[in-house]
Amino acid sequence: MRAFFHPDQGLHDPQQFMQVGRIREPKDLPSRTEALLGALAKRGIRPEQPEDFGTAPALTVHTKPFLDFLQGAYERWRQVPEAGPEVLPNVSPYWNGAPDRQHRPPCRSNSIVAQAGYYLGDMAVPIGPNTWTSAIRSNHTAVAAADAVIGGAASAYALCRPSGHHARADRATGFCYLNNTATVAERLRTRYGKVAVLDVDAHHGDGTQEIFYRRADVLTVSIHVDPNTYYPYYIGYADEHGHGAGEGFNVNLPLAPKANDATFHKAVDDGLARISAYGAEALVVALGYDSHREDPIGLLDVSTEGFRGIGERVRAAGLPTVIVQEGGYQVSVIGDCLSQFLDGLLGNAP
């Protein structure tokens, strides 16, 4: 199995994020990549370093004003008197979230403070001196994995960090800056007529949903904690089916808190049944481990061994597959979660 990772992805080192009214210690630690690289090494998988694809792949799913903001935000922020150590928003625009519109017009103000509020959707996406470098390298990692599958590999793993599935076409949010999963799906569309996304992160893949919400060529399926009680709260409900040409091509399978392996696996079965009925020719798995029972911000009760069951089901689907790393913040378990998933995916004996 081919895997991809760029060492620059470890440079992003956030110092803070806000959760329920408190500035807290960051959860997306560089050490996450070390744990996952260790899991790959135990299976004799040496990640390949992706080439520099520039911003062209990201621009297939993101707007140029948004990427320009991400790339230059930190240096501009440093010029603001009494600004904090990282770019964080303290203003936010009103927007009605119209389902017929993929993104907003560019921010009318040239102020970095105004643009931080416009392009950063919450206080979980601080921008520091190396954030852009890590985010674009993470995106390159995803593109390289997609190209491997386009070139004939049965499956490929993109060790993406920072994650991406919350990033909208023009907004970073929820630890995510560039939507790697969406970039992969768009890349696969250059080879395959129908592509499906199966998001098994505990959080709804709201950015991925919005990017493809008006399209029929990419089916998005997300299994996640019911947003009535869990981030991202405002999107991810079962009655969101797509809009216009995309009507019927978005599937949300929300789970109650404390859902266990059996419940999660049933949702994966349901999601893959929808993908099969759709006639998908290739699959993107947005893989998060924050559904694990020990995750510090998770609400589900999935065991480490439960990830083997997810991998087995993806293997049984028999589709060319790109696995894109998303969340999972209990560093002591995420390596074992990846190992179990890969064993299931590759058909390794328990």
Coordinates of C-alpha atoms in Angstrom, one line a residue:
M1 CA 0.0 0.0 0.0
R2 CA 1.3 3.5 -0.9
A3 CA 1.2 6.3 1.7
F4 CA 2.2 9.9 1.5
F5 CA 3.4 12.6 4.0
H6 CA 5.5 15.7 4.0
P7 CA 7.5 16.6 7.1
D8 CA 6.5 20.3 6.8
Q9 CA 3.1 19.2 8.0
G10 CA 4.5 19.0 11.5
L11 CA 5.5 22.7 11.5
H12 CA 1.9 23.9 12.3
D13 CA 2.0 24.3 16.1
P14 CA -1.1 26.0 17.4
Q15 CA -0.9 27.6 20.8
Q16 CA -4.6 28.0 21.7
F17 CA -8.2 27.4 20.7
M18 CA -11.5 28.4 22.3
Q19 CA -14.0 25.8 23.6
V20 CA -17.2 26.6 25.5
G21 CA -15.9 30.1 26.5
R22 CA -12.4 29.1 27.6
I23 CA -9.1 29.4 25.8
R24 CA -7.7 25.9 26.1
E25 CA -4.5 24.0 25.3
P26 CA -4.4 22.9 21.6
K27 CA -5.5 19.4 20.5
D28 CA -4.1 19.2 17.0
L29 CA -0.6 18.6 18.2
P30 CA 2.4 17.9 15.9
S31 CA 2.9 14.6 17.8
R32 CA -0.2 13.2 16.1
T33 CA 1.8 12.7 13.0
E34 CA 4.6 10.9 14.9
A35 CA 2.1 8.3 16.3
L36 CA 0.6 7.7 12.8
L37 CA 4.0 7.4 11.2
G38 CA 4.9 4.9 13.8
A39 CA 1.9 2.8 12.9
L40 CA 2.9 2.8 9.3
A41 CA 6.5 1.9 10.1
K42 CA 5.3 -1.2 12.0
R43 CA 3.6 -2.4 8.9
G44 CA 6.6 -1.7 6.7
I45 CA 4.9 1.2 4.9
R46 CA 7.3 4.0 4.2
P47 CA 5.4 7.2 3.2
E48 CA 6.5 9.0 0.1
Q49 CA 7.0 12.7 0.1
P50 CA 4.7 14.5 -2.3
E51 CA 5.9 16.9 -4.9
D52 CA 5.0 20.6 -4.7
F53 CA 1.7 21.0 -6.6
G54 CA 1.3 24.6 -5.7
T55 CA -2.2 26.0 -5.2
A56 CA -3.8 24.7 -8.4
P57 CA -5.4 21.6 -6.8
A58 CA -6.7 23.6 -3.8
L59 CA -8.2 26.1 -6.2
T60 CA -10.4 23.4 -7.6
V61 CA -12.5 23.6 -4.4
H62 CA -11.5 26.9 -2.7
T63 CA -11.6 30.5 -3.8
K64 CA -8.5 32.5 -4.6
P65 CA -9.3 35.3 -2.1
F66 CA -9.5 32.7 0.7
L67 CA -6.2 31.1 -0.2
D68 CA -4.5 34.5 -0.5
F69 CA -5.8 35.3 3.0
L70 CA -4.4 32.1 4.5
Q71 CA -1.1 32.5 2.9
G72 CA -0.5 36.1 4.0
A73 CA -2.6 36.4 7.2
Y74 CA 0.1 35.8 9.8
E75 CA 2.6 38.4 8.5
R76 CA -0.3 41.0 8.2
W77 CA -1.5 40.1 11.7
R78 CA 2.0 40.9 13.1
Q79 CA 1.5 44.5 12.0
V80 CA -1.7 45.0 14.1
P81 CA -0.9 46.8 17.4
E82 CA -1.3 44.6 20.5
A83 CA -2.3 41.6 18.4
G84 CA -2.1 38.2 20.0
P85 CA 0.4 35.5 19.0
E86 CA -1.8 33.9 16.4
V87 CA -4.5 35.1 14.0
L88 CA -7.9 34.6 15.7
P89 CA -11.2 36.3 14.8
N90 CA -13.1 38.7 17.1
V91 CA -15.7 39.8 14.5
S92 CA -17.9 37.8 12.3
P93 CA -20.2 38.6 9.3
Y94 CA -23.8 37.7 9.0
W95 CA -24.5 35.2 6.2
N96 CA -27.7 33.3 5.5
G97 CA -26.0 30.1 4.4
A98 CA -28.1 29.9 1.2
P99 CA -27.8 26.3 -0.2
D100 CA -27.7 27.5 -3.8
R101 CA -24.5 29.4 -3.2
Q102 CA -21.1 27.6 -2.9
H103 CA -19.2 30.6 -1.5
R104 CA -19.5 34.3 -0.7
P105 CA -18.0 37.2 -2.5
P106 CA -14.6 38.3 -1.3
C107 CA -14.5 40.3 1.9
R108 CA -15.1 43.9 1.1
S109 CA -12.7 45.2 3.8
N110 CA -9.0 45.1 3.4
S111 CA -8.5 45.0 7.1
I112 CA -6.7 41.8 8.4
V113 CA -9.1 42.0 11.5
A114 CA -12.1 42.0 9.2
Q115 CA -10.8 39.3 7.0
A116 CA -9.9 37.1 10.0
G117 CA -13.6 37.3 11.0
Y118 CA -14.7 36.6 7.4
Y119 CA -12.4 33.7 6.5
L120 CA -12.0 32.0 9.9
G121 CA -15.3 30.4 11.0
D122 CA -14.4 29.9 14.7
M123 CA -11.6 30.2 17.3
A124 CA -10.3 26.7 16.6
V125 CA -8.3 27.7 13.5
P126 CA -5.4 29.9 14.8
I127 CA -2.9 30.9 12.1
G128 CA 0.7 30.9 13.2
P129 CA 4.0 31.4 11.3
N130 CA 3.9 27.9 9.8
T131 CA 0.2 27.3 9.4
W132 CA 0.1 28.0 5.6
T133 CA 3.1 25.8 4.9
S134 CA 1.7 22.9 6.8
A135 CA -1.8 23.3 5.3
I136 CA -0.6 23.4 1.7
R137 CA 1.8 20.5 2.2
S138 CA -1.1 18.5 3.7
N139 CA -3.1 19.3 0.6
H140 CA -0.2 18.1 -1.6
T141 CA -0.1 14.9 0.4
A142 CA -3.8 14.3 -0.4
V143 CA -3.2 15.1 -4.1
A144 CA -0.3 12.7 -4.3
A145 CA -2.5 9.9 -2.8
A146 CA -5.2 10.6 -5.3
D147 CA -2.8 10.5 -8.2
A148 CA -1.5 7.2 -7.0
V149 CA -5.0 5.7 -7.2
I150 CA -5.6 7.3 -10.6
G151 CA -2.4 5.7 -11.7
G152 CA -3.6 2.2 -10.7
A153 CA -3.0 1.7 -7.0
A154 CA -5.9 -0.1 -5.3
S155 CA -5.6 2.2 -2.3
A156 CA -3.5 5.0 -1.0
Y157 CA -3.2 6.7 2.4
A158 CA -2.7 10.4 2.8
L159 CA -1.4 11.3 6.3
C160 CA -2.9 14.8 6.3
R161 CA -2.3 17.2 9.1
P162 CA -3.8 19.7 9.5
S163 CA -7.1 18.0 8.8
G164 CA -9.5 19.4 6.2
H165 CA -13.2 18.2 6.1
H166 CA -14.6 21.3 8.0
A167 CA -13.0 23.8 5.6
R168 CA -15.6 25.4 3.3
A169 CA -14.8 26.8 -0.1
D170 CA -13.9 30.2 1.5
R171 CA -13.7 29.5 5.2
A172 CA -11.4 27.7 7.6
T173 CA -13.0 26.2 10.7
G174 CA -12.7 23.3 13.2
F175 CA -8.9 22.8 13.1
C176 CA -9.2 22.7 9.2
Y177 CA -7.8 25.1 6.7
L178 CA -7.8 23.4 3.3
N179 CA -10.3 20.7 2.5
N180 CA -8.1 17.8 1.5
T181 CA -11.0 15.3 1.2
A182 CA -12.8 17.5 -1.3
T183 CA -9.6 18.1 -3.2
V184 CA -9.1 14.4 -3.5
A185 CA -12.7 13.9 -4.7
E186 CA -12.2 16.6 -7.3
R187 CA -8.9 15.1 -8.4
L188 CA -10.5 11.6 -8.8
R189 CA -13.2 13.1 -11.0
T190 CA -10.6 13.7 -13.7
R191 CA -10.5 9.9 -14.0
Y192 CA -13.8 8.6 -12.7
G193 CA -17.3 9.6 -13.6
K194 CA -18.8 9.1 -10.2
V195 CA -16.9 9.5 -6.9
A196 CA -18.2 8.9 -3.4
V197 CA -17.0 10.3 -0.1
L198 CA -17.5 8.3 3.1
D199 CA -16.7 10.4 6.1
V200 CA -16.3 8.4 9.3
D201 CA -14.9 11.2 11.5
A202 CA -17.0 11.8 14.7
H203 CA -17.7 15.3 13.4
H204 CA -19.8 16.0 10.4
G205 CA -17.9 16.8 7.2
D206 CA -19.6 20.1 6.8
G207 CA -17.1 21.7 4.5
T208 CA -17.1 18.7 2.1
Q209 CA -20.9 18.6 2.1
E210 CA -21.1 22.3 1.2
I211 CA -18.6 22.1 -1.6
F212 CA -20.5 19.3 -3.4
Y213 CA -24.0 20.1 -2.2
R214 CA -25.2 21.2 -5.7
R215 CA -23.6 18.4 -7.7
A216 CA -24.5 14.9 -8.7
D217 CA -21.1 13.6 -9.7
V218 CA -19.8 13.4 -6.1
L219 CA -22.0 11.6 -3.5
T220 CA -21.1 12.7 0.1
V221 CA -21.9 10.4 3.0
S222 CA -21.1 11.4 6.5
I223 CA -21.4 9.4 9.7
H224 CA -21.1 11.6 12.8
V225 CA -22.5 12.5 16.2
D226 CA -25.9 14.2 16.0
P227 CA -25.1 17.9 15.4
N228 CA -28.0 18.8 17.7
T229 CA -25.5 18.1 20.5
Y230 CA -22.1 18.3 18.9
Y231 CA -19.9 20.4 16.6
P232 CA -20.6 21.7 13.9
Y233 CA -24.1 22.1 15.3
Y234 CA -25.7 24.1 12.4
I235 CA -25.3 21.5 9.6
G236 CA -25.2 17.7 9.3
Y237 CA -28.8 16.8 9.9
A238 CA -30.5 13.8 8.2
D239 CA -32.9 16.0 6.2
E240 CA -30.1 17.6 4.2
H241 CA -30.1 15.8 0.8
G242 CA -28.5 18.3 -1.6
H243 CA -29.7 21.2 -3.7
G244 CA -30.6 21.6 -7.4
A245 CA -28.7 19.1 -9.5
G246 CA -27.3 17.7 -6.2
E247 CA -30.7 16.8 -4.7
G248 CA -30.4 13.2 -3.4
F249 CA -26.6 13.1 -3.5
N250 CA -25.9 14.1 0.1
V251 CA -26.4 11.6 2.9
N252 CA -26.1 12.3 6.6
L253 CA -26.2 9.5 9.1
P254 CA -26.1 11.1 12.6
L255 CA -25.5 9.0 15.6
A256 CA -26.6 9.5 19.2
P257 CA -23.8 10.1 21.8
K258 CA -22.2 6.9 23.2
A259 CA -22.9 4.9 20.0
N260 CA -20.7 1.8 20.1
D261 CA -18.9 -0.4 17.5
A262 CA -22.1 -2.2 16.4
T263 CA -24.0 1.0 15.9
F264 CA -21.2 2.6 14.1
H265 CA -20.6 -0.4 11.8
K266 CA -24.3 -0.5 11.0
A267 CA -24.0 3.1 9.8
V268 CA -21.0 2.3 7.7
D269 CA -22.9 -0.6 6.1
D270 CA -25.8 1.8 5.4
G271 CA -23.5 4.4 3.9
L272 CA -21.7 1.9 1.7
A273 CA -25.0 0.5 0.5
R274 CA -26.0 4.0 -0.6
I275 CA -22.6 4.3 -2.3
S276 CA -23.0 1.0 -4.1
A277 CA -26.5 2.0 -5.3
Y278 CA -25.1 5.3 -6.6
G279 CA -22.7 3.4 -8.7
A280 CA -19.5 5.0 -7.4
E281 CA -16.4 4.2 -9.4
A282 CA -13.9 5.5 -6.7
L283 CA -14.1 6.2 -3.0
V284 CA -12.6 8.7 -0.6
V285 CA -12.6 7.8 3.0
A286 CA -12.3 10.7 5.4
L287 CA -10.8 8.8 8.4
G288 CA -11.0 10.3 11.9
Y289 CA -10.3 8.6 15.2
D290 CA -12.2 11.1 17.4
S291 CA -15.0 8.5 17.5
H292 CA -12.7 6.5 19.8
R293 CA -14.0 6.2 23.4
E294 CA -10.9 7.8 24.8
D295 CA -10.8 10.9 22.5
P296 CA -10.6 14.1 24.6
I297 CA -13.3 15.9 22.6
G298 CA -15.2 12.9 21.4
L299 CA -18.7 11.6 22.4
L300 CA -18.8 8.1 20.9
D301 CA -17.8 4.7 22.3
V302 CA -16.0 3.1 19.4
S303 CA -13.1 0.8 20.5
T304 CA -9.7 0.5 19.0
E305 CA -10.7 -2.8 17.4
G306 CA -13.7 -1.1 15.9
F307 CA -11.6 0.5 13.3
R308 CA -10.7 -2.9 11.9
G309 CA -14.4 -3.4 11.2
I310 CA -14.5 -0.1 9.3
G311 CA -11.4 -1.1 7.2
E312 CA -13.0 -4.5 6.4
R313 CA -16.1 -2.9 5.2
V314 CA -14.2 -0.5 2.9
R315 CA -12.2 -3.4 1.6
A316 CA -15.4 -5.3 0.8
A317 CA -16.7 -2.3 -1.2
G318 CA -14.0 -3.2 -3.8
L319 CA -13.5 0.4 -5.0
P320 CA -10.3 2.3 -5.8
T321 CA -9.9 4.1 -2.5
V322 CA -8.0 7.1 -1.1
I323 CA -7.9 7.3 2.7
V324 CA -7.5 10.9 3.9
Q325 CA -6.5 11.4 7.5
E326 CA -8.9 13.7 9.4
G327 CA -9.3 14.1 13.2
G328 CA -8.4 12.0 16.3
Y329 CA -6.7 13.7 19.2
Q330 CA -5.9 11.0 21.8
V331 CA -2.3 10.6 20.7
S332 CA -1.8 7.4 22.8
V333 CA -4.4 5.5 20.8
I334 CA -4.5 6.9 17.2
G335 CA -1.6 4.9 16.0
D336 CA -3.3 1.7 17.1
C337 CA -6.6 2.9 15.5
L338 CA -4.8 3.4 12.1
S339 CA -3.1 0.0 12.5
Q340 CA -6.5 -1.7 13.0
F341 CA -8.1 0.1 10.1
L342 CA -5.2 -0.8 7.8
D343 CA -5.3 -4.5 8.9
G344 CA -9.0 -4.5 8.0
L345 CA -8.5 -2.7 4.7
L346 CA -5.6 -4.9 3.6
G347 CA -7.0 -8.2 4.8
N348 CA -4.3 -8.8 7.4
A349 CA -5.0 -11.6 10.0
P350 CA -5.9 -10.4 13.5

